[in-house]
């Protein structure tokens, strides 16, 4: 950690020098929190699918399953990788308070297929879930993460020999007989870290490039817009799928989270391809309506001619076979409205026959 260019005076820093300070001050944020009036939680149950039957059919190319927030199961060229696994009920240090998920997890950790690696971008609670990591530790899954995060994982039961910590631009490879190798490279992101009151920025945060012989993927973790995306594109070239965070954002903390508009800008800087939005639709971690990030992204992607993938929760999909986004979240309100109309109709019928 001390050898890292990002580490000075006991703390990690963004290359830009920017941090998580609110850009517009506290008052506008509190005003939005108290008076915003937006539907920050869904009005009906979200559609969640069980992916296990599809996973039983092997794929030789690329298949991805969005399990919620930033948790993705990636099957690529015979390797299986899980990103930022959060299977707990809350993104919080305690079980009785904090952001509670909108939907059940599509599957449990016990139902996951054999994993070659977990990619863990940083130590925030909506990315590093203690309960999830304890269970994964019992499965002895190799973990690739950012500098310093291994100490958290060891406290949660992980074998230090299975944890690889990377500084920005460092790589780690896993080789499997008959499958070749898969490489993970930590790349710069613009964020911060910490799980308590005294450990701010004592561990690093990263985006990750995932490469096999035939495929190249980008996973943003948490980040604001940074010029270093251009350096990533210059070094690695075009990505088959670029997974970027779009939710839990607000202009006041635009330095450290992308939001839909900056996600599109980052997507362009990274070379285009296919954009898979993550970090939305599972937890209320901001002040916008629960589905606003996805809706805004689609409204901006059309004029930008960006190829956007919006899979349903738990539905495995092959990016090469997706031609257009699926705005599945629009049906959630429709189902709620239908249920309300049916309830009113039944009540009227009961009153008329009484």
Coordinates of C-alpha atoms in Angstrom, one line a residue:
X1 CA 0.0 0.0 0.0
X2 CA 2.8 2.4 0.9
X3 CA 4.4 1.8 -2.5
X4 CA 1.2 2.9 -4.3
X5 CA 1.2 6.3 -6.1
X6 CA -2.3 6.8 -4.8
X7 CA -1.3 6.4 -1.1
X8 CA 0.0 9.4 0.8
X9 CA 0.0 10.2 4.5
X10 CA -1.9 7.0 5.4
X11 CA -4.8 7.5 2.9
X12 CA -5.6 6.8 -0.7
X13 CA -6.5 9.6 -3.1
X14 CA -8.0 10.1 -6.5
X15 CA -5.6 11.2 -9.2
X16 CA -7.8 14.3 -9.7
X17 CA -7.6 15.2 -6.0
X18 CA -11.5 15.2 -5.9
X19 CA -13.3 13.5 -3.0
X20 CA -16.8 12.9 -1.8
X21 CA -17.5 16.4 -0.6
X22 CA -21.0 17.7 -1.6
X23 CA -20.6 20.0 -4.6
X24 CA -23.7 22.1 -3.9
X25 CA -23.6 22.2 -0.1
X26 CA -25.8 20.3 2.4
X27 CA -28.9 22.5 2.3
X28 CA -30.1 21.6 -1.3
X29 CA -29.5 17.9 -0.6
X30 CA -31.6 18.0 2.6
X31 CA -34.3 20.0 0.8
X32 CA -34.5 17.3 -1.9
X33 CA -34.6 14.6 0.8
X34 CA -37.4 16.3 2.7
X35 CA -39.5 17.8 -0.2
X36 CA -38.6 15.7 -3.2
X37 CA -41.7 13.6 -3.2
X38 CA -40.2 11.0 -5.6
X39 CA -41.1 7.3 -5.5
X40 CA -37.8 6.1 -4.1
X41 CA -39.1 2.5 -3.7
X42 CA -41.2 0.5 -6.2
X43 CA -44.9 0.5 -5.8
X44 CA -45.1 -3.2 -6.6
X45 CA -43.0 -6.3 -6.6
X46 CA -40.2 -6.3 -9.2
X47 CA -40.1 -9.2 -11.7
X48 CA -37.3 -11.5 -10.6
X49 CA -36.4 -14.7 -12.4
X50 CA -34.6 -17.9 -11.4
X51 CA -31.5 -18.4 -13.5
X52 CA -30.5 -21.8 -12.3
X53 CA -32.1 -23.8 -15.1
X54 CA -30.3 -21.7 -17.7
X55 CA -27.0 -22.0 -15.9
X56 CA -27.2 -25.8 -16.2
X57 CA -26.8 -25.3 -20.0
X58 CA -23.1 -24.5 -20.6
X59 CA -22.2 -21.5 -22.8
X60 CA -18.9 -21.3 -24.7
X61 CA -19.1 -17.5 -25.3
X62 CA -20.4 -14.8 -23.1
X63 CA -23.4 -14.9 -20.8
X64 CA -24.3 -12.5 -18.0
X65 CA -26.8 -12.6 -15.3
X66 CA -27.7 -9.4 -13.3
X67 CA -28.5 -10.4 -9.8
X68 CA -29.2 -6.9 -8.6
X69 CA -27.2 -3.6 -7.8
X70 CA -23.6 -4.3 -8.9
X71 CA -23.8 -8.1 -8.5
X72 CA -23.3 -9.9 -11.8
X73 CA -22.5 -13.5 -12.7
X74 CA -20.3 -13.4 -15.8
X75 CA -19.7 -16.6 -17.7
X76 CA -17.0 -15.9 -20.3
X77 CA -15.1 -18.5 -22.4
X78 CA -15.5 -21.2 -19.8
X79 CA -14.8 -19.1 -16.7
X80 CA -17.4 -18.0 -14.2
X81 CA -16.9 -14.7 -12.3
X82 CA -19.0 -12.9 -9.7
X83 CA -18.8 -9.2 -9.2
X84 CA -19.4 -7.2 -5.9
X85 CA -21.5 -9.9 -4.3
X86 CA -24.3 -8.5 -2.1
X87 CA -26.9 -11.1 -1.2
X88 CA -27.8 -9.6 2.2
X89 CA -31.1 -8.0 3.0
X90 CA -29.5 -4.6 3.7
X91 CA -26.5 -2.6 2.5
X92 CA -25.6 -1.6 6.0
X93 CA -23.3 -2.4 8.9
X94 CA -26.3 -3.6 11.0
X95 CA -29.2 -6.0 10.2
X96 CA -31.9 -3.8 11.7
X97 CA -31.4 -0.5 9.8
X98 CA -30.0 0.9 6.6
X99 CA -30.9 0.6 2.9
X100 CA -33.1 -2.5 2.4
X101 CA -33.4 -4.2 -0.9
X102 CA -36.4 -3.8 -3.2
X103 CA -36.5 -7.4 -4.3
X104 CA -35.4 -10.8 -3.1
X105 CA -32.1 -12.1 -4.5
X106 CA -32.8 -14.2 -7.7
X107 CA -30.8 -17.1 -6.1
X108 CA -28.8 -17.8 -2.9
X109 CA -25.0 -18.1 -2.8
X110 CA -25.5 -21.8 -2.2
X111 CA -27.3 -22.0 -5.6
X112 CA -24.4 -20.3 -7.5
X113 CA -22.4 -22.4 -10.0
X114 CA -18.8 -23.1 -9.2
X115 CA -16.9 -19.8 -9.3
X116 CA -13.4 -19.2 -10.7
X117 CA -13.2 -15.8 -9.0
X118 CA -14.9 -12.9 -7.3
X119 CA -14.1 -9.4 -8.3
X120 CA -14.6 -6.9 -5.4
X121 CA -14.2 -3.3 -6.4
X122 CA -14.1 -1.6 -2.9
X123 CA -15.2 -1.9 0.6
X124 CA -18.5 0.0 0.8
X125 CA -21.4 -1.9 2.3
X126 CA -23.4 -2.1 -1.0
X127 CA -20.4 -3.8 -2.6
X128 CA -18.7 -5.7 0.3
X129 CA -21.5 -7.5 2.2
X130 CA -20.2 -9.2 5.3
X131 CA -22.7 -12.1 5.3
X132 CA -22.1 -12.8 1.6
X133 CA -18.3 -12.8 2.1
X134 CA -18.5 -15.1 5.0
X135 CA -20.4 -17.6 2.9
X136 CA -18.1 -17.2 0.0
X137 CA -15.1 -17.7 2.3
X138 CA -16.5 -21.1 3.2
X139 CA -16.7 -22.0 -0.5
X140 CA -13.0 -21.0 -0.8
X141 CA -13.5 -18.8 -3.8
X142 CA -10.5 -16.8 -5.0
X143 CA -11.1 -13.0 -4.7
X144 CA -9.4 -10.2 -6.7
X145 CA -9.8 -6.8 -5.1
X146 CA -8.2 -3.4 -4.5
X147 CA -5.3 -2.7 -2.2
X148 CA -6.1 -3.0 1.5
X149 CA -9.5 -4.7 1.2
X150 CA -8.0 -8.1 2.0
X151 CA -7.8 -7.2 5.7
X152 CA -11.7 -6.9 5.8
X153 CA -12.0 -10.2 4.0
X154 CA -9.6 -12.1 6.3
X155 CA -11.7 -10.8 9.3
X156 CA -14.7 -12.4 7.6
X157 CA -13.0 -15.8 7.2
X158 CA -11.3 -15.6 3.9
X159 CA -8.0 -17.5 3.4
X160 CA -5.3 -14.8 2.7
X161 CA -3.8 -17.2 0.1
X162 CA -7.0 -16.8 -1.9
X163 CA -7.1 -13.0 -1.9
X164 CA -5.2 -11.0 -4.5
X165 CA -5.0 -7.2 -3.9
X166 CA -4.2 -5.0 -6.8
X167 CA -3.1 -1.4 -7.3
X168 CA -4.2 0.5 -10.4
X169 CA -2.8 -1.0 -13.6
X170 CA -1.7 -4.2 -11.8
X171 CA -3.0 -7.5 -13.2
X172 CA -3.7 -11.0 -11.9
X173 CA -4.2 -14.1 -14.0
X174 CA -6.0 -17.4 -13.3
X175 CA -5.2 -20.4 -15.5
X176 CA -7.4 -23.5 -15.9
X177 CA -6.5 -26.6 -17.7
X178 CA -8.5 -26.9 -21.0
X179 CA -9.9 -23.4 -20.6
X180 CA -6.9 -21.1 -21.0
X181 CA -6.5 -18.1 -18.7
X182 CA -8.5 -15.1 -17.5
X183 CA -6.9 -11.8 -16.5
X184 CA -8.1 -9.1 -14.1
X185 CA -6.6 -5.6 -14.2
X186 CA -7.5 -2.9 -11.6
X187 CA -7.9 0.4 -13.3
X188 CA -8.4 3.9 -12.0
X189 CA -11.8 5.0 -10.7
X190 CA -12.8 8.2 -8.9
X191 CA -14.5 7.3 -5.7
X192 CA -13.6 6.8 -2.0
X193 CA -13.7 4.0 0.6
X194 CA -14.5 3.3 4.2
X195 CA -16.8 1.2 6.4
X196 CA -16.7 3.2 9.6
X197 CA -16.0 6.7 11.1
X198 CA -12.3 6.4 11.2
X199 CA -11.2 4.4 8.1
X200 CA -12.0 6.8 5.3
X201 CA -9.8 6.1 2.3
X202 CA -7.5 3.6 4.1
X203 CA -8.3 1.1 1.3
X204 CA -8.3 1.6 -2.5
X205 CA -11.2 1.6 -4.9
X206 CA -10.9 0.3 -8.5
X207 CA -12.6 -0.4 -11.7
X208 CA -11.7 -3.7 -13.4
X209 CA -10.9 -5.0 -16.8
X210 CA -11.6 -8.7 -17.3
X211 CA -10.0 -10.4 -20.3
X212 CA -9.9 -13.9 -21.8
X213 CA -8.4 -14.9 -25.1
X214 CA -11.5 -13.9 -27.0
X215 CA -13.4 -11.3 -24.8
X216 CA -12.7 -8.1 -23.0
X217 CA -15.1 -6.6 -20.4
X218 CA -15.1 -3.5 -18.2
X219 CA -16.6 -3.3 -14.7
X220 CA -16.8 0.2 -13.2
X221 CA -17.4 -0.5 -9.6
X222 CA -18.2 2.9 -8.2
X223 CA -16.8 6.0 -9.9
X224 CA -17.3 9.5 -11.0
X225 CA -16.3 10.7 -14.5
X226 CA -12.6 10.7 -14.9
X227 CA -10.2 11.4 -17.8
X228 CA -8.5 8.1 -16.9
X229 CA -11.2 6.2 -18.8
X230 CA -9.5 7.5 -22.0
X231 CA -6.2 5.9 -20.8
X232 CA -8.0 2.7 -20.1
X233 CA -9.4 2.6 -23.7
X234 CA -6.0 3.5 -25.1
X235 CA -4.4 0.6 -23.3
X236 CA -7.0 -2.1 -23.8
X237 CA -9.1 -1.1 -26.8
X238 CA -12.8 -1.7 -27.3
X239 CA -14.8 -3.8 -24.8
X240 CA -17.4 -6.4 -25.7
X241 CA -19.5 -5.2 -22.7
X242 CA -19.0 -2.1 -20.5
X243 CA -20.7 -2.4 -17.1
X244 CA -21.2 1.1 -15.7
X245 CA -23.0 2.4 -12.6
X246 CA -25.9 4.7 -13.2
X247 CA -27.8 4.8 -9.9
X248 CA -27.5 6.1 -6.4
X249 CA -26.4 9.5 -7.8
X250 CA -27.1 13.2 -7.2
X251 CA -25.5 16.3 -8.7
X252 CA -24.2 17.1 -5.2
X253 CA -22.0 14.0 -5.3
X254 CA -21.4 13.9 -9.1
X255 CA -17.6 13.7 -8.5
X256 CA -17.8 10.2 -7.2
X257 CA -20.9 8.6 -9.0
X258 CA -21.6 8.7 -12.7
X259 CA -25.3 8.9 -13.1
X260 CA -26.9 8.2 -16.5
X261 CA -25.5 11.2 -18.4
X262 CA -21.9 10.7 -17.3
X263 CA -22.2 7.0 -17.7
X264 CA -22.8 7.6 -21.4
X265 CA -19.9 10.0 -21.5
X266 CA -17.7 7.4 -19.8
X267 CA -19.0 4.8 -22.3
X268 CA -17.9 6.9 -25.2
X269 CA -14.5 7.5 -23.6
X270 CA -14.1 3.7 -23.1
X271 CA -14.8 3.0 -26.8
X272 CA -18.4 2.1 -27.1
X273 CA -19.6 -1.4 -27.7
X274 CA -22.5 -2.5 -25.4
X275 CA -23.4 -0.7 -22.2
X276 CA -24.8 -2.7 -19.3
X277 CA -26.1 -0.3 -16.6
X278 CA -25.7 -1.5 -13.0
X279 CA -25.9 0.0 -9.4
X280 CA -29.6 0.7 -9.6
X281 CA -32.9 -1.0 -9.0
X282 CA -32.0 -2.8 -5.7
X283 CA -31.4 -0.3 -2.9
X284 CA -32.5 3.3 -2.1
X285 CA -29.2 5.0 -1.7
X286 CA -30.0 8.4 -3.2
X287 CA -32.8 10.9 -3.7
X288 CA -34.1 10.0 -7.2
X289 CA -37.1 7.8 -8.0
X290 CA -36.1 4.1 -8.0
X291 CA -36.3 3.7 -11.8
X292 CA -35.2 7.2 -12.8
X293 CA -31.6 6.2 -13.7
X294 CA -32.7 3.6 -16.2
X295 CA -35.4 5.8 -17.7
X296 CA -33.0 8.7 -18.0
X297 CA -30.3 6.5 -19.6
X298 CA -32.7 5.3 -22.3
X299 CA -33.9 8.8 -23.1
X300 CA -30.3 9.9 -23.6
X301 CA -29.0 6.7 -25.3
X302 CA -31.4 7.0 -28.3
X303 CA -30.0 10.3 -29.6
X304 CA -26.5 9.2 -28.8
X305 CA -27.0 5.9 -30.7
X306 CA -25.6 4.0 -27.8
X307 CA -26.3 0.2 -27.6
X308 CA -27.8 -0.3 -24.1
X309 CA -28.6 -3.7 -22.5
X310 CA -31.2 -3.7 -19.7
X311 CA -31.7 -7.3 -18.6
X312 CA -34.4 -8.4 -16.2
X313 CA -33.2 -9.4 -12.7
X314 CA -32.1 -13.0 -12.7
X315 CA -32.5 -13.6 -16.4
X316 CA -29.2 -14.9 -18.0
X317 CA -28.6 -13.3 -21.4
X318 CA -26.0 -13.4 -24.2
X319 CA -25.1 -9.8 -25.2
X320 CA -24.4 -10.8 -28.8
X321 CA -28.1 -11.8 -29.1
X322 CA -29.7 -8.6 -27.7
X323 CA -30.8 -6.0 -30.2
X324 CA -32.6 -3.5 -28.1
X325 CA -33.1 -2.6 -24.4
X326 CA -36.0 -4.0 -22.5
X327 CA -37.7 -1.3 -20.3
X328 CA -39.1 -3.9 -17.9
X329 CA -39.4 -1.4 -15.0
X330 CA -42.3 0.4 -16.8
X331 CA -44.5 -2.7 -16.2
X332 CA -44.0 -2.4 -12.4
X333 CA -46.2 0.6 -12.1
X334 CA -48.7 -0.8 -14.6
X335 CA -49.1 -3.9 -12.5
X336 CA -49.6 -1.8 -9.4
X337 CA -52.2 0.2 -11.2
X338 CA -54.0 -2.9 -12.4
X339 CA -54.0 -4.3 -8.9
X340 CA -55.4 -1.0 -7.6
X341 CA -58.2 -1.0 -10.2
X342 CA -59.1 -4.6 -9.5
X343 CA -59.2 -3.9 -5.8
X344 CA -61.5 -0.9 -6.3
X345 CA -63.7 -2.9 -8.7
X346 CA -64.0 -5.7 -6.2
X347 CA -64.8 -3.3 -3.5
X348 CA -67.5 -1.7 -5.6
X349 CA -68.9 -5.1 -6.5
X350 CA -69.0 -6.2 -2.9
X351 CA -70.8 -2.9 -1.9
X352 CA -73.4 -3.3 -4.7
X353 CA -74.2 -6.9 -3.7
X354 CA -74.3 -6.2 0.1

